[in-house]
Coordinates of C-alpha atoms in Angstrom, one line a residue:
Chain A
M1 CA -22.1 -12.2 -34.2
F2 CA -18.9 -13.7 -32.6
E3 CA -16.8 -11.6 -35.0
K4 CA -18.7 -8.5 -33.8
L5 CA -18.0 -9.5 -30.2
M6 CA -14.3 -9.8 -30.9
N7 CA -14.2 -6.4 -32.4
I8 CA -16.4 -4.6 -29.9
D9 CA -15.5 -0.9 -29.5
R10 CA -13.7 -0.4 -26.2
R11 CA -15.8 2.7 -25.5
I12 CA -18.9 0.4 -25.2
V13 CA -17.1 -1.5 -22.4
F14 CA -16.1 1.8 -20.7
T15 CA -19.8 3.0 -20.9
L16 CA -21.0 -0.3 -19.4
V17 CA -18.5 0.0 -16.5
A18 CA -19.5 3.7 -16.0
L19 CA -23.2 2.7 -15.8
V20 CA -22.5 -0.2 -13.4
V21 CA -20.6 2.3 -11.1
I22 CA -23.1 5.2 -11.4
I23 CA -26.5 3.3 -11.1
P24 CA -25.7 1.7 -7.7
M25 CA -24.7 5.1 -6.3
L26 CA -28.0 6.6 -7.3
A27 CA -29.9 3.6 -6.0
P28 CA -27.9 2.1 -3.1
F29 CA -28.2 -1.6 -2.4
S30 CA -26.4 -4.1 -0.1
I31 CA -24.7 -7.4 -1.0
P32 CA -24.3 -10.0 1.8
L33 CA -20.7 -10.1 3.0
T34 CA -18.9 -12.8 4.8
V35 CA -15.8 -11.9 6.9
A36 CA -12.6 -13.7 5.7
E37 CA -10.2 -15.3 8.3
P38 CA -7.3 -12.8 7.8
T39 CA -9.6 -9.8 8.7
Q40 CA -11.2 -11.7 11.5
N41 CA -7.8 -12.5 13.0
L42 CA -6.9 -8.8 13.0
Y43 CA -10.2 -7.9 14.6
D44 CA -9.8 -10.6 17.3
Y45 CA -6.2 -9.5 18.0
I46 CA -7.2 -5.9 18.6
D47 CA -10.3 -6.9 20.4
A48 CA -8.3 -8.9 22.9
L49 CA -5.9 -6.1 23.7
P50 CA -6.3 -4.7 27.3
P51 CA -7.3 -1.0 27.6
G52 CA -4.3 1.2 27.7
S53 CA -2.4 -0.9 25.1
T54 CA -0.8 0.9 22.2
I55 CA -0.9 0.1 18.5
M56 CA 1.1 1.8 15.8
I57 CA -0.4 2.6 12.3
S58 CA 2.0 3.2 9.5
F59 CA 0.1 5.3 6.8
D60 CA 2.2 4.3 3.8
Y61 CA 0.0 5.5 0.9
G62 CA -0.4 8.7 -1.1
P63 CA -3.1 10.8 -2.6
S64 CA -3.3 8.5 -5.7
S65 CA -4.0 5.4 -3.6
F66 CA -5.8 6.5 -0.4
V67 CA -9.2 5.2 -1.5
E68 CA -8.7 1.7 -0.2
P69 CA -6.5 2.2 2.9
E70 CA -8.4 5.2 4.3
P71 CA -11.6 3.3 5.2
M72 CA -9.4 0.6 6.8
A73 CA -7.7 3.3 8.9
E74 CA -11.1 4.7 10.0
A75 CA -12.5 1.3 10.9
V76 CA -9.5 0.1 12.9
M77 CA -9.1 3.4 14.7
K78 CA -12.8 3.4 15.7
H79 CA -12.4 -0.1 17.1
C80 CA -9.2 1.0 19.0
F81 CA -10.9 4.1 20.6
D82 CA -13.9 2.0 21.6
K83 CA -11.5 -0.4 23.3
E84 CA -9.4 2.4 24.8
V85 CA -6.4 1.3 22.9
N86 CA -4.0 4.1 22.1
V87 CA -2.9 4.8 18.5
I88 CA 0.5 6.1 17.3
G89 CA 0.5 7.2 13.6
I90 CA 3.6 7.4 11.5
T91 CA 4.4 7.2 7.8
L92 CA 7.2 6.1 5.6
E93 CA 5.7 8.0 2.6
I94 CA 6.2 11.7 2.6
Q95 CA 2.9 12.6 0.9
A96 CA 0.9 10.7 3.6
V97 CA 1.3 13.2 6.5
P98 CA -1.7 15.4 5.6
L99 CA -3.8 12.3 4.7
A100 CA -3.0 10.6 8.0
D101 CA -3.7 13.8 9.9
K102 CA -7.1 14.2 8.3
V103 CA -8.3 10.7 8.9
M104 CA -7.0 10.6 12.5
Q105 CA -8.7 13.9 13.4
R106 CA -12.0 12.8 11.8
V107 CA -12.2 9.6 13.8
A108 CA -11.0 11.3 17.0
V109 CA -13.7 13.9 16.7
E110 CA -16.3 11.2 16.2
K111 CA -15.1 9.1 19.1
G112 CA -14.1 11.9 21.4
A113 CA -10.4 10.9 21.5
V114 CA -7.9 13.4 22.7
Y115 CA -4.7 14.2 20.9
G116 CA -1.6 13.3 22.9
E117 CA -3.6 11.1 25.3
D118 CA -5.4 8.7 23.1
Y119 CA -3.6 9.2 19.8
V120 CA -0.7 10.9 18.3
L121 CA 0.7 11.5 14.8
L122 CA 4.5 11.4 14.7
G123 CA 4.6 12.1 11.0
Y124 CA 7.4 11.3 8.5
R125 CA 11.1 10.7 8.8
P126 CA 13.2 9.9 5.7
G127 CA 15.1 6.6 5.3
D128 CA 12.5 3.8 5.4
T129 CA 14.7 1.0 6.7
F130 CA 16.6 3.1 9.1
V131 CA 13.4 4.5 10.5
I132 CA 12.1 1.0 11.2
L133 CA 15.5 -0.1 12.7
G134 CA 15.9 3.1 14.7
M135 CA 12.5 2.8 16.3
G136 CA 13.3 -0.8 17.3
A137 CA 16.1 0.6 19.5
E138 CA 14.4 3.8 20.7
I139 CA 11.5 5.6 19.1
A140 CA 12.8 9.0 20.4
S141 CA 16.0 8.5 18.4
V142 CA 14.0 8.8 15.2
F143 CA 11.0 10.9 16.3
D144 CA 12.1 13.5 18.8
S145 CA 8.9 15.4 18.1
D146 CA 5.5 14.8 16.6
Y147 CA 4.4 16.2 13.2
L148 CA 3.5 19.5 14.9
E149 CA 7.1 19.7 16.2
K150 CA 5.9 19.2 19.8
P151 CA 8.7 17.3 21.7
I152 CA 7.6 13.7 22.4
T153 CA 8.7 14.2 26.0
E154 CA 5.7 16.5 26.4
I155 CA 3.2 14.0 24.9
P156 CA 1.5 12.1 27.8
M157 CA 0.7 8.8 26.0
L158 CA 4.3 8.4 24.9
Q159 CA 5.8 8.7 28.4
N160 CA 6.0 4.9 28.9
I161 CA 6.8 4.0 25.3
T162 CA 10.5 3.5 24.5
N163 CA 10.5 1.1 21.5
Y164 CA 8.6 -1.8 19.9
D165 CA 8.5 -3.7 23.2
Q166 CA 5.6 -1.4 24.3
I167 CA 3.8 -1.6 20.9
S168 CA 1.2 -4.4 20.8
L169 CA 0.7 -4.3 17.1
L170 CA 1.8 -2.5 14.0
L171 CA -0.8 -2.0 11.3
V172 CA 0.7 -1.2 7.9
L173 CA -1.7 0.5 5.5
A174 CA 0.2 0.4 2.3
A175 CA 0.0 0.9 -1.4
G176 CA 3.6 -0.1 -2.1
S177 CA 6.4 -2.3 -0.8
T178 CA 6.6 -1.0 2.8
V179 CA 4.8 -4.1 4.2
E180 CA 7.8 -6.2 3.2
D181 CA 10.2 -3.7 4.8
W182 CA 8.2 -3.8 8.0
I183 CA 8.2 -7.6 8.0
T184 CA 11.9 -7.8 7.1
Y185 CA 13.2 -5.4 9.7
G186 CA 10.3 -4.9 12.2
H187 CA 9.1 -8.5 12.6
T188 CA 12.2 -10.5 11.8
K189 CA 14.6 -8.4 13.8
F190 CA 12.4 -7.1 16.7
D191 CA 9.6 -9.7 16.7
L192 CA 7.1 -6.9 16.2
Q193 CA 3.5 -8.2 15.6
I194 CA 2.4 -6.9 12.2
A195 CA -0.9 -6.8 10.3
A196 CA -1.5 -5.2 7.0
G197 CA -4.2 -3.4 5.1
V198 CA -3.3 -3.1 1.4
T199 CA -4.6 -1.9 -1.9
G200 CA -6.0 -4.6 -4.3
V201 CA -3.0 -4.2 -6.6
I202 CA -0.5 -5.7 -4.1
V203 CA -2.7 -8.0 -2.0
S204 CA -1.5 -11.2 -3.9
Q205 CA 2.1 -10.6 -2.6
M206 CA 0.9 -10.6 1.0
Y207 CA -0.6 -14.1 1.3
P208 CA 2.8 -15.9 1.7
Y209 CA 3.4 -13.8 4.8
L210 CA 0.0 -14.7 6.2
Q211 CA 0.7 -18.4 5.8
T212 CA 4.0 -18.1 7.7
K213 CA 2.3 -16.0 10.4
Q214 CA 4.7 -13.1 9.7
L215 CA 1.4 -11.2 9.3
I216 CA -1.2 -11.8 11.9
G217 CA -4.0 -10.4 9.8
L218 CA -4.7 -8.8 6.5
M219 CA -7.3 -6.5 5.0
P220 CA -7.4 -6.8 1.2
G221 CA -8.6 -3.6 -0.5
F222 CA -12.2 -2.4 -0.3
R223 CA -13.2 -5.9 0.8
G224 CA -11.0 -5.8 3.8
A225 CA -12.3 -2.4 4.8
A226 CA -15.9 -3.5 4.4
E227 CA -15.3 -6.7 6.4
Y228 CA -13.8 -4.7 9.3
E229 CA -16.7 -2.2 9.1
K230 CA -19.1 -5.1 9.4
L231 CA -17.2 -6.5 12.4
I232 CA -17.4 -3.2 14.3
D233 CA -20.9 -2.6 13.0
A234 CA -20.1 0.8 11.6
F235 CA -20.8 0.9 7.9
G236 CA -18.7 3.4 5.9
S237 CA -17.1 4.0 2.6
G238 CA -15.6 0.5 2.5
T239 CA -19.0 -1.2 2.6
K240 CA -20.4 1.4 0.1
G241 CA -17.4 0.7 -2.2
I242 CA -17.5 -3.1 -2.1
N243 CA -21.2 -3.2 -3.0
T244 CA -20.5 -1.2 -6.2
A245 CA -17.2 -3.0 -6.9
S246 CA -18.9 -6.4 -6.7
L247 CA -21.2 -5.4 -9.6
V248 CA -18.2 -4.2 -11.7
H249 CA -16.4 -7.5 -10.9
L250 CA -19.5 -9.4 -12.2
L251 CA -19.4 -7.3 -15.4
V252 CA -15.7 -7.9 -15.9
I253 CA -16.1 -11.6 -15.3
G254 CA -19.0 -11.6 -17.8
L255 CA -16.9 -9.8 -20.4
V256 CA -14.0 -12.1 -19.9
V257 CA -16.2 -15.2 -20.3
I258 CA -17.9 -13.7 -23.4
G259 CA -14.6 -12.7 -24.9
N260 CA -13.1 -16.2 -24.4
I261 CA -16.2 -17.9 -25.9
A262 CA -16.1 -15.7 -28.9
F263 CA -12.3 -16.3 -29.3
F264 CA -12.6 -20.1 -29.2
V265 CA -15.7 -20.2 -31.4
Q266 CA -14.0 -18.0 -34.0
R267 CA -10.8 -20.0 -33.9
R268 CA -12.7 -23.3 -34.4
R269 CA -14.5 -21.8 -37.4
E270 CA -11.2 -20.7 -38.9
E271 CA -9.8 -24.2 -38.5
Chain B
M1 CA -12.9 28.4 -1.3
E2 CA -14.0 24.7 -0.9
F3 CA -16.6 25.3 -3.6
L4 CA -13.9 26.4 -6.0
G5 CA -11.7 23.4 -5.1
I6 CA -14.5 21.0 -5.8
W7 CA -15.1 22.5 -9.2
I8 CA -11.5 22.5 -10.2
A9 CA -11.1 18.8 -9.0
A10 CA -14.3 17.9 -10.9
F11 CA -13.1 19.6 -14.1
L12 CA -9.7 17.9 -13.9
T13 CA -11.3 14.5 -13.2
L14 CA -13.5 14.9 -16.3
C15 CA -10.4 16.0 -18.3
I16 CA -8.6 12.8 -17.4
Y17 CA -11.6 10.5 -18.1
S18 CA -12.1 12.2 -21.5
F19 CA -9.1 10.1 -22.6
L20 CA -11.4 7.1 -22.6
Y21 CA -13.1 8.6 -25.7
R22 CA -9.9 9.6 -27.4
D23 CA -6.7 11.6 -26.8
N24 CA -7.5 15.4 -26.6
P25 CA -6.0 18.7 -25.4
F26 CA -8.0 18.7 -22.1
Y27 CA -6.6 15.3 -21.2
R28 CA -3.0 16.4 -22.0
F29 CA -3.5 19.6 -20.0
A30 CA -4.6 17.7 -16.9
E31 CA -1.9 15.1 -17.4
H32 CA 0.9 17.7 -17.6
L33 CA -0.6 19.6 -14.6
L34 CA -0.7 16.4 -12.5
V35 CA 2.9 15.4 -13.3
G36 CA 4.2 19.0 -12.7
M37 CA 2.3 19.4 -9.5
S38 CA 3.2 16.0 -8.2
V39 CA 6.9 16.6 -8.8
G40 CA 6.7 20.1 -7.2
Y41 CA 4.8 18.8 -4.2
I42 CA 7.4 16.0 -3.6
I43 CA 10.3 18.5 -4.0
I44 CA 8.7 20.9 -1.5
L45 CA 7.9 18.1 1.0
T46 CA 11.4 16.7 0.6
I47 CA 12.9 20.1 1.3
Y48 CA 10.8 20.7 4.4
F49 CA 10.8 17.2 5.9
G50 CA 14.3 16.1 4.7
L51 CA 16.7 18.8 3.7
I52 CA 15.9 21.4 6.3
P53 CA 15.7 19.2 9.5
Y54 CA 18.5 16.8 8.6
A55 CA 21.0 18.9 6.6
W56 CA 20.4 22.6 7.1
D57 CA 19.3 22.8 10.8
P58 CA 22.1 20.8 12.3
I59 CA 24.8 22.9 10.5
Q60 CA 23.0 26.2 11.2
K61 CA 22.6 25.3 14.9
A62 CA 26.3 24.4 15.1
V63 CA 27.3 27.7 13.5
T64 CA 25.1 29.8 15.8
G65 CA 26.1 27.8 18.8
E66 CA 22.5 26.7 19.5
A67 CA 23.6 23.1 19.4
S68 CA 26.9 21.2 19.8
R69 CA 29.7 21.6 17.3
W70 CA 29.2 17.9 16.5
G71 CA 26.5 19.2 14.1
F72 CA 29.3 19.9 11.6
L73 CA 29.7 16.1 11.2
T74 CA 26.5 16.3 9.1
L75 CA 28.7 17.8 6.4
I76 CA 30.3 14.3 5.9
P77 CA 27.2 12.5 4.7
I78 CA 26.2 15.7 2.8
C79 CA 29.5 15.7 0.9
I80 CA 29.2 11.9 0.2
G81 CA 25.7 12.5 -1.2
L82 CA 26.9 15.4 -3.3
L83 CA 29.4 13.0 -5.0
F84 CA 26.4 11.5 -6.9
F85 CA 26.3 14.7 -9.0
T86 CA 29.9 14.0 -10.2
R87 CA 28.2 11.7 -12.7
L88 CA 27.3 14.9 -14.6
S89 CA 31.1 15.5 -15.3
T90 CA 32.9 13.0 -17.6
R91 CA 36.2 13.9 -15.9
H92 CA 35.0 13.4 -12.3
A93 CA 32.4 10.7 -12.9
W94 CA 34.6 8.0 -11.2
L95 CA 33.9 9.7 -7.8
I96 CA 30.4 8.3 -7.9
R97 CA 31.8 4.9 -7.0
Y98 CA 32.3 6.1 -3.4
P99 CA 28.7 6.9 -2.5
I100 CA 27.4 3.9 -4.5
A101 CA 29.9 1.6 -2.6
I102 CA 28.9 3.0 0.8
L103 CA 25.2 2.6 -0.1
M104 CA 25.6 -0.9 -1.4
G105 CA 27.7 -2.0 1.5
V106 CA 25.4 -0.6 4.2
T107 CA 22.3 -1.8 2.5
S108 CA 23.7 -5.3 1.9
G109 CA 24.9 -5.6 5.4
I110 CA 21.6 -4.7 6.9
M111 CA 19.4 -6.4 4.3
I112 CA 20.9 -9.7 3.5
P113 CA 20.6 -11.5 6.9
N114 CA 17.0 -10.2 7.5
A115 CA 15.8 -10.8 3.9
L116 CA 17.2 -14.3 4.0
Q117 CA 15.3 -15.0 7.2
T118 CA 12.1 -13.3 6.0
D119 CA 11.8 -14.5 2.4
I120 CA 13.8 -17.8 2.3
F121 CA 14.0 -19.5 5.7
A122 CA 10.6 -18.5 7.0
Q123 CA 8.9 -19.3 3.6
V124 CA 10.6 -22.8 3.5
Q125 CA 9.5 -23.4 7.1
G126 CA 6.0 -22.2 6.3
T127 CA 5.8 -24.6 3.3
L128 CA 7.0 -27.6 5.3
N129 CA 5.6 -26.9 8.7
P130 CA 2.1 -28.4 8.1
F131 CA 3.8 -31.8 7.6
S132 CA 5.2 -31.7 11.1
V133 CA 1.7 -31.5 12.5
I134 CA -0.1 -33.5 9.8
G135 CA -2.0 -35.6 12.4
T136 CA -3.8 -32.6 13.6
L137 CA -4.8 -31.3 10.2
S138 CA -8.2 -31.8 8.4
S139 CA -8.2 -33.5 5.1
F140 CA -8.7 -30.2 3.3
E141 CA -5.7 -28.7 5.1
I142 CA -3.6 -31.7 4.2
F143 CA -4.6 -31.3 0.5
G144 CA -3.7 -27.6 0.7
A145 CA -0.3 -28.4 2.2
I146 CA 0.5 -31.0 -0.5
L147 CA -0.7 -28.6 -3.2
I148 CA 1.6 -25.9 -2.0
V149 CA 4.6 -28.2 -2.0
I150 CA 3.8 -29.4 -5.5
G151 CA 3.3 -25.8 -6.6
V152 CA 6.7 -24.6 -5.2
I153 CA 8.6 -27.5 -6.7
C154 CA 7.0 -27.3 -10.1
T155 CA 7.3 -23.5 -10.3
L156 CA 11.0 -23.6 -9.2
T157 CA 11.6 -26.3 -11.8
Y158 CA 10.3 -24.0 -14.5
F159 CA 13.0 -21.4 -13.6
F160 CA 15.7 -24.1 -13.4
F161 CA 17.6 -23.6 -16.7
S162 CA 20.7 -25.8 -15.9
V163 CA 19.0 -28.8 -17.5
E164 CA 17.1 -29.0 -20.8
H165 CA 13.3 -29.0 -20.3
R166 CA 12.6 -32.4 -21.9
G167 CA 10.8 -35.5 -20.7
P168 CA 9.6 -35.4 -17.1
I169 CA 11.3 -32.0 -16.5
A170 CA 9.2 -30.5 -19.3
G171 CA 6.0 -32.0 -17.7
I172 CA 6.9 -30.6 -14.3
S173 CA 7.7 -27.2 -15.6
K174 CA 4.4 -27.2 -17.5
V175 CA 2.6 -27.8 -14.2
G176 CA 4.8 -24.9 -12.8
I177 CA 3.5 -22.6 -15.7
T178 CA -0.1 -23.5 -14.6
F179 CA 0.7 -22.4 -11.0
L180 CA 2.3 -19.2 -12.4
M181 CA -0.7 -18.4 -14.5
I182 CA -3.0 -18.9 -11.5
G183 CA -0.8 -16.5 -9.6
F184 CA -0.8 -13.9 -12.4
G185 CA -4.6 -14.3 -12.7
S186 CA -5.0 -13.6 -9.0
A187 CA -2.7 -10.5 -9.3
F188 CA -4.7 -9.3 -12.3
G189 CA -8.0 -9.8 -10.5
N190 CA -6.8 -7.9 -7.5
T191 CA -5.4 -5.1 -9.8
V192 CA -8.8 -4.8 -11.4
M193 CA -10.3 -4.5 -7.9
G194 CA -7.8 -1.8 -7.0
R195 CA -8.4 0.2 -10.2
V196 CA -12.2 -0.1 -9.8
A197 CA -11.8 1.2 -6.3
L198 CA -10.2 4.4 -7.7
L199 CA -13.0 4.8 -10.3
I200 CA -15.7 4.3 -7.6
Q201 CA -14.1 7.0 -5.4
R202 CA -13.9 9.5 -8.4
V203 CA -17.5 8.8 -9.4
D204 CA -18.6 9.1 -5.8
F205 CA -16.9 12.5 -5.7
L206 CA -18.5 13.6 -8.9
I207 CA -22.0 12.6 -7.9
N208 CA -22.1 13.5 -4.2
D209 CA -19.6 16.3 -3.9
W210 CA -19.6 18.1 -7.3
I211 CA -23.2 17.6 -8.4
G212 CA -24.2 18.2 -4.8
T213 CA -22.9 21.8 -5.2
I214 CA -25.2 22.3 -8.2
F215 CA -28.5 21.0 -6.8

C-alpha cells in the first residue's frame, strides 16, 4: 500500500486538486476568517485619515499575476472613497496600465467617484528607481500628464500635491521586487509611509520589513484581500478565492503528510 | 466580440492545462502563442511609453522648433545606450564598457547608501530594538525577540566559511539550517498559495464566464 502511495500517478493528484477547486465553485460555502494584524494595521491607518487626504497606489503587477492584487486594490479603493480619501494610481510595470485603469474605473463607477477629483491614474514612466526618486522631489517632474495625456496642471485633485509630503500613504500592490525599491528609495530617503499587498509567492520576503516598521501594513495574497474585504464588509473575489484556496491547502497538507508517512515507513522496511 | 474573446481565452486555457495530462501540440501551440504575444506586447508598450515620449518626441520637437533646442541633449543618453549594441561586433565590443561603467556608477551611487540603511542598519536595529524596551514586553514577545536573535546568529554562522564547521560551530550552523528550512518551507507554502490563486481564477473564468455563455 505504501509503495503504491509513493508511486501515485501525478495525474491523480491533479484531478483531486481540480475537484477541490471546482466543487466549491458550484456549491459556494464560507470559512470563518480572522483578520491578521498587518491587514488590520493598514485598515486602521487608512480609516484614521481625514477626508481630503491623498494616498498613492502603485499597481506593480501584470496580466499573469493580477489575480491576487486586484481584489486588494478594489477593497482598499472602496474604503478610500467611502472615507473621501483621494487616490493617485501609478505603476512601475508597463503592462499594468490597462489593468489599473480597469479596476479604478470599476470601483469609481460603483462608489460614484469622479476622475480628476477623487482619483487619477498617472500611468507608467520608465526607470523604476528614478521614478521613485524623482517624485520625491516633484511629482510633476516625472508625471507631467496623466495616462490620458491630460496635463496634471489641469487635474483638480493634484493642484495642492507637489511631492510625497502631501501623500499620506503609498500602497504597493506587487508581484515582483518593487516593494523593496519603494522601501529603499521612498521610505528610507523620503520617509514615505508604505504598506504592501503582495502575491503569495513573495510574501515571505516582506515580513522583515513589517517587523522594522518599514511597512506599516501588509496584505498577503488572497488572504489579505479577503481580510480587507471583511473589514470593509464588502465581500468580493478575495473572499471567494480564499474559501476555495483553504480547501486546496488542506488537500496539499494532507498529501504532504501522507507522502512523508509513506516515505518513512518504506525506508524503515528497507532497513 | 466579447463572446469571441471569451471562447478564445477558454480554448487557450484548456490548451495550457492539457499539459497536465501529457505534452501535446495544443499545449505547444498555446505556449508559443503566449511567448510571442507577450514579447510583442512588451515591445509595443516600450515603444509607445518609452521610446516615443523620451527619445523621439524631444528630438522631433527640437527639430521642428516646438520645444527648446535643449531637446537635442537627449541624443547623448541615446548614443550612450546605443553603445550596448557594440557588443555585437568583435572589433568594437570594448565600447560597451562606457555604458556599463556609467550604469554601474550611477546605480551604485544611488543604491548603496539607501540599501545599507534599508537592509542592514534598519534590520539590525529591528532585531535588537525589542531588548531596549524589554520591560514593556509580554513573555511571548520576549520569547519571539530571543528566538529572532538566535535565528539570525545561527543562520549567519552557517554562511560563515572562514572557520571549519566542527564542534560548537557545526552545532550552531545545524540550528541555522533548521531556521533556513523553516524559511524555505514558509516560502514554499506561500508559493503554493500564489499558484493555487491563479488556478482558482482560471477555473472561475471557465465555469462562470465561458460555460455561462453556453447555458
